[in-house]
PDB file of C-alpha atoms in Angstrom:
ATOM      1  CA  PRO A 166     168.035 126.679  46.181  1.00 66.00           C
ATOM      2  CA  PRO A 167     165.489 128.459  49.114  1.00 84.00           C
ATOM      3  CA  ILE A 168     162.319 126.793  47.677  1.00 88.00           C
ATOM      4  CA  SER A 169     164.159 123.194  47.908  1.00 88.00           C
ATOM      5  CA  LYS A 170     165.561 123.821  51.466  1.00 86.00           C
ATOM      6  CA  LEU A 171     161.603 124.559  52.074  1.00 86.00           C
ATOM      7  CA  LYS A 172     160.588 121.408  50.581  1.00 85.00           C
ATOM      8  CA  LEU A 173     163.430 119.139  52.399  1.00 85.00           C
ATOM      9  CA  TYR A 174     162.417 120.652  55.368  1.00 84.00           C
ATOM     10  CA  THR A 175     158.283 120.382  54.682  1.00 82.00           C
ATOM     11  CA  ASP A 176     158.859 116.879  53.735  1.00 82.00           C
ATOM     12  CA  SER A 177     161.473 115.955  56.203  1.00 83.00           C
ATOM     13  CA  SER A 178     158.921 117.203  59.038  1.00 82.00           C
ATOM     14  CA  LEU A 179     156.528 115.030  60.800  1.00 77.00           C
ATOM     15  CA  PRO A 180     153.184 115.116  60.793  1.00 78.00           C
ATOM     16  CA  VAL A 181     151.268 117.030  63.997  1.00 78.00           C
ATOM     17  CA  LEU A 182     149.192 114.671  65.563  1.00 80.00           C
ATOM     18  CA  SER A 183     146.167 115.787  67.810  1.00 83.00           C
ATOM     19  CA  LEU A 184     145.508 113.886  70.844  1.00 82.00           C
ATOM     20  CA  GLU A 185     141.795 115.364  70.739  1.00 84.00           C
ATOM     21  CA  VAL A 186     141.384 113.407  66.735  1.00 82.00           C
ATOM     22  CA  PRO A 187     138.491 110.832  67.167  1.00 84.00           C
ATOM     23  CA  LEU A 188     140.305 107.127  66.994  1.00 78.00           C
ATOM     24  CA  ASN A 189     137.251 106.038  64.052  1.00 75.00           C
ATOM     25  CA  ASN A 190     136.704 109.234  62.685  1.00 60.00           C
ATOM     26  CA  GLY A 191     133.002 109.619  63.612  1.00 52.00           C
ATOM     27  CA  LYS A 192     131.792 106.104  62.098  1.00 55.00           C
ATOM     28  CA  SER A 193     130.107 103.826  64.550  1.00 53.00           C
ATOM     29  CA  SER A 194     131.145 101.905  66.983  1.00 52.00           C
ATOM     30  CA  LYS A 195     130.076  98.348  66.015  1.00 55.00           C
ATOM     31  CA  ALA A 196     128.360  98.075  62.185  1.00 52.00           C
ATOM     32  CA  GLY A 197     125.288  97.880  62.632  1.00 51.00           C
ATOM     33  CA  SER A 198     124.555  99.547  65.842  1.00 52.00           C
ATOM     34  CA  GLY A 199     121.909 102.667  65.917  1.00 54.00           C
ATOM     35  CA  GLY A 200     124.055 104.814  64.954  1.00 55.00           C
ATOM     36  CA  ASP A 201     126.246 105.344  68.801  1.00 63.00           C
ATOM     37  CA  VAL A 202     128.987 106.962  67.507  1.00 68.00           C
ATOM     38  CA  ASP A 203     132.046 106.200  69.380  1.00 74.00           C
ATOM     39  CA  LYS A 204     133.571 109.682  70.709  1.00 79.00           C
ATOM     40  CA  ARG A 205     136.908 108.498  71.934  1.00 82.00           C
ATOM     41  CA  THR A 206     140.088 110.266  71.284  1.00 83.00           C
ATOM     42  CA  LEU A 207     143.568 109.311  71.067  1.00 80.00           C
ATOM     43  CA  MET A 208     144.099 110.263  74.673  1.00 81.00           C
ATOM     44  CA  ASP A 209     141.406 108.234  75.948  1.00 79.00           C
ATOM     45  CA  ARG A 210     143.429 104.939  74.422  1.00 78.00           C
ATOM     46  CA  ILE A 211     146.712 106.274  75.988  1.00 78.00           C
ATOM     47  CA  ALA A 212     145.709 107.552  78.991  1.00 71.00           C
ATOM     48  CA  SER A 213     147.445 106.090  82.162  1.00 77.00           C
ATOM     49  CA  ASP A 214     146.387 105.361  85.826  1.00 80.00           C
ATOM     50  CA  SER A 215     149.501 106.241  87.024  1.00 84.00           C
ATOM     51  CA  PRO A 216     150.048 109.257  89.383  1.00 84.00           C
ATOM     52  CA  THR A 217     151.204 112.451  87.786  1.00 84.00           C
ATOM     53  CA  PRO A 218     153.904 113.895  89.358  1.00 87.00           C
ATOM     54  CA  GLN A 219     152.065 116.297  91.413  1.00 87.00           C
ATOM     55  CA  GLU A 220     149.852 113.407  92.851  1.00 87.00           C
ATOM     56  CA  ASP A 221     152.987 112.013  93.866  1.00 90.00           C
ATOM     57  CA  ALA A 222     154.274 114.787  95.714  1.00 91.00           C
ATOM     58  CA  GLU A 223     151.142 115.166  97.404  1.00 88.00           C
ATOM     59  CA  PHE A 224     151.151 112.032  98.267  1.00 89.00           C
ATOM     60  CA  GLU A 225     154.633 112.406  99.819  1.00 91.00           C
ATOM     61  CA  SER A 226     154.168 114.958 102.003  1.00 92.00           C
ATOM     62  CA  LEU A 227     151.767 113.427 103.014  1.00 91.00           C
ATOM     63  CA  ARG A 228     153.733 110.758 104.278  1.00 90.00           C
ATOM     64  CA  ARG A 229     156.206 113.129 105.594  1.00 92.00           C
ATOM     65  CA  ASP A 230     153.066 114.934 107.774  1.00 92.00           C
ATOM     66  CA  ILE A 231     151.726 112.029 108.645  1.00 92.00           C
ATOM     67  CA  ARG A 232     155.391 110.448 110.272  1.00 92.00           C
ATOM     68  CA  THR A 233     156.086 114.057 112.047  1.00 92.00           C
ATOM     69  CA  ALA A 234     152.407 113.837 113.629  1.00 92.00           C
ATOM     70  CA  ILE A 235     153.369 110.812 114.730  1.00 93.00           C
ATOM     71  CA  ASP A 236     156.791 111.469 115.899  1.00 92.00           C
ATOM     72  CA  SER A 237     155.097 114.471 117.635  1.00 91.00           C
ATOM     73  CA  LEU A 238     153.664 111.830 119.964  1.00 90.00           C
ATOM     74  CA  GLY A 239     156.632 111.824 122.155  1.00 89.00           C
ATOM     75  CA  ASN A 240     155.597 107.366 122.802  1.00 92.00           C
ATOM     76  CA  ASP A 241     157.515 105.075 120.808  1.00 95.00           C
ATOM     77  CA  GLU A 242     154.095 102.432 121.872  1.00 96.00           C
ATOM     78  CA  GLU A 243     151.977 104.469 120.055  1.00 96.00           C
ATOM     79  CA  ARG A 244     153.950 104.741 117.207  1.00 96.00           C
ATOM     80  CA  ASP A 245     154.603 101.541 116.484  1.00 96.00           C
ATOM     81  CA  VAL A 246     151.388 100.871 117.286  1.00 97.00           C
ATOM     82  CA  LEU A 247     149.807 103.223 114.837  1.00 96.00           C
ATOM     83  CA  LEU A 248     152.533 102.055 112.487  1.00 96.00           C
ATOM     84  CA  ASN A 249     151.817  98.630 112.624  1.00 95.00           C
ATOM     85  CA  ARG A 250     148.143  99.381 113.268  1.00 96.00           C
ATOM     86  CA  PHE A 251     147.723 101.437 109.539  1.00 95.00           C
ATOM     87  CA  GLY A 252     150.579  99.695 107.746  1.00 94.00           C
ATOM     88  CA  LEU A 253     152.777 102.930 107.710  1.00 91.00           C
ATOM     89  CA  ASP A 254     155.959 101.696 107.198  1.00 88.00           C
ATOM     90  CA  ASP A 255     155.322  98.674 105.012  1.00 90.00           C
ATOM     91  CA  GLY A 256     151.973  99.431 103.049  1.00 89.00           C
ATOM     92  CA  ASN A 257     150.071  96.521 104.881  1.00 93.00           C
ATOM     93  CA  PRO A 258     148.258  97.367 107.592  1.00 96.00           C
ATOM     94  CA  ARG A 259     147.694  94.669 110.723  1.00 96.00           C
ATOM     95  CA  THR A 260     144.562  93.703 112.369  1.00 96.00           C
ATOM     96  CA  LEU A 261     144.806  93.549 116.406  1.00 95.00           C
ATOM     97  CA  GLY A 262     145.796  90.380 116.167  1.00 96.00           C
ATOM     98  CA  GLU A 263     148.828  91.077 114.158  1.00 96.00           C
ATOM     99  CA  THR A 264     149.826  93.825 115.916  1.00 96.00           C
ATOM    100  CA  ALA A 265     149.719  92.323 119.381  1.00 97.00           C
ATOM    101  CA  HIS A 266     151.784  89.546 117.814  1.00 97.00           C
ATOM    102  CA  ARG A 267     154.551  91.018 115.928  1.00 95.00           C
ATOM    103  CA  MET A 268     154.709  93.703 119.646  1.00 96.00           C
ATOM    104  CA  GLY A 269     154.137  91.296 122.109  1.00 97.00           C
ATOM    105  CA  ILE A 270     151.622  92.552 123.957  1.00 97.00           C
ATOM    106  CA  SER A 271     147.885  92.163 124.285  1.00 96.00           C
ATOM    107  CA  ARG A 272     144.863  92.495 121.924  1.00 96.00           C
ATOM    108  CA  GLU A 273     143.804  95.066 124.296  1.00 97.00           C
ATOM    109  CA  LYS A 274     146.130  97.128 125.148  1.00 97.00           C
ATOM    110  CA  VAL A 275     146.900  97.478 121.472  1.00 97.00           C
ATOM    111  CA  ARG A 276     143.505  98.892 121.267  1.00 97.00           C
ATOM    112  CA  ARG A 277     143.722 101.186 124.243  1.00 97.00           C
ATOM    113  CA  ILE A 278     147.380 102.190 122.691  1.00 97.00           C
ATOM    114  CA  GLU A 279     145.816 102.781 118.858  1.00 97.00           C
ATOM    115  CA  ALA A 280     142.995 104.843 121.123  1.00 96.00           C
ATOM    116  CA  ARG A 281     145.220 107.325 123.182  1.00 96.00           C
ATOM    117  CA  ALA A 282     147.416 107.616 119.979  1.00 95.00           C
ATOM    118  CA  LEU A 283     144.535 108.427 118.196  1.00 94.00           C
ATOM    119  CA  ASN A 284     142.463 110.908 120.567  1.00 93.00           C
ATOM    120  CA  LYS A 285     145.910 112.282 120.986  1.00 93.00           C
ATOM    121  CA  LEU A 286     145.868 113.193 117.149  1.00 91.00           C
ATOM    122  CA  ARG A 287     142.599 114.670 117.195  1.00 90.00           C
ATOM    123  CA  HIS A 288     143.941 117.694 119.376  1.00 88.00           C
ATOM    124  CA  PRO A 289     144.778 120.331 117.122  1.00 86.00           C
ATOM    125  CA  GLN A 290     148.224 120.954 117.576  1.00 83.00           C
ATOM    126  CA  ARG A 291     149.065 117.574 116.390  1.00 82.00           C
ATOM    127  CA  ASN A 292     146.700 117.525 113.237  1.00 83.00           C
ATOM    128  CA  TYR A 293     146.187 121.395 111.874  1.00 83.00           C
ATOM    129  CA  MET A 294     148.938 120.062 109.274  1.00 83.00           C
ATOM    130  CA  LEU A 295     146.566 117.421 108.596  1.00 86.00           C
ATOM    131  CA  LYS A 296     143.537 118.896 108.103  1.00 86.00           C
ATOM    132  CA  GLU A 297     144.391 119.891 104.602  1.00 84.00           C
ATOM    133  CA  TYR A 298     144.908 117.159 102.839  1.00 84.00           C
ATOM    134  CA  VAL A 299     141.169 115.625 104.813  1.00 83.00           C
ATOM    135  CA  GLU A 300     139.526 118.787 103.533  1.00 82.00           C
ATOM    136  CA  ASN A 301     141.271 118.493  99.407  1.00 79.00           C
ATOM    137  CA  ALA A 302     140.432 114.504  99.610  1.00 75.00           C
ATOM    138  CA  CYS A 303     136.824 115.192 100.264  1.00 75.00           C
ATOM    139  CA  SER A 304     136.167 118.132  98.155  1.00 72.00           C
ATOM    140  CA  ASP A 305     137.877 115.861  95.157  1.00 65.00           C
ATOM    141  CA  ASN A 306     135.611 113.281  96.390  1.00 58.00           C
ATOM    142  CA  ARG A 307     138.987 110.904  96.872  1.00 53.00           C
ATOM    143  CA  PHE A 308     136.987 109.093  99.916  1.00 50.00           C
ATOM    144  CA  ASN A 309     134.288 108.341  97.603  1.00 49.00           C
ATOM    145  CA  SER A 310     135.001 105.911  94.656  1.00 46.00           C
ATOM    146  CA  GLY A 311     132.393 104.070  95.153  1.00 45.00           C
ATOM    147  CA  ASP A 312     133.999 100.418  95.013  1.00 44.00           C
ATOM    148  CA  GLY A 313     134.045  99.719  99.075  1.00 44.00           C
ATOM    149  CA  PHE A 314     137.774 100.442  99.433  1.00 43.00           C
ATOM    150  CA  VAL A 315     137.176 102.401 102.974  1.00 47.00           C
ATOM    151  CA  GLU A 316     134.603 100.416 103.485  1.00 47.00           C
ATOM    152  CA  LYS A 317     137.061  96.756 103.195  1.00 46.00           C
ATOM    153  CA  ARG A 318     140.349  98.953 104.586  1.00 46.00           C
ATOM    154  CA  GLU A 319     137.561  99.583 108.027  1.00 50.00           C
ATOM    155  CA  GLU A 320     136.223  96.184 107.758  1.00 54.00           C
ATOM    156  CA  ARG A 321     139.865  94.491 107.960  1.00 49.00           C
ATOM    157  CA  MET A 322     141.510  97.195 110.397  1.00 48.00           C
ATOM    158  CA  ASN A 323     138.561  95.894 113.152  1.00 53.00           C
ATOM    159  CA  ASN A 324     139.290  92.056 112.995  1.00 51.00           C
TER     160      ASN A 324
END
């Protein structure tokens, strides 16, 4: 009876599959490709571009700290300009003109308010909690994606 139980358990267990197993068992990726070996693994096949739980937590922490820094300005007009210009409420950054129209003020006034608010945020008493994010992002090359994202965003923000 113990041997029959052992056989039952081994027959009913599912085979373990490593995520590092090669997809093509080391075969060439294309017939007659000159010996190029396809080294992709099962993990490569099921990889996701979705943020990890740690990245989600970091992002939420950053959002909270940015909002705290902006709220510390103590000026509703400065807060509203920054929230609109950088899309911090809804994820849609707005141009000077769009922000001016929404707030019922001139583009020049929006530009001055934005400059004043950003200068305040550069003060060490307000930006100390945000510096760590920038330092970590720069060391991880998050701002150097190579796809022009930062440049395109800056171009849109200056219009």
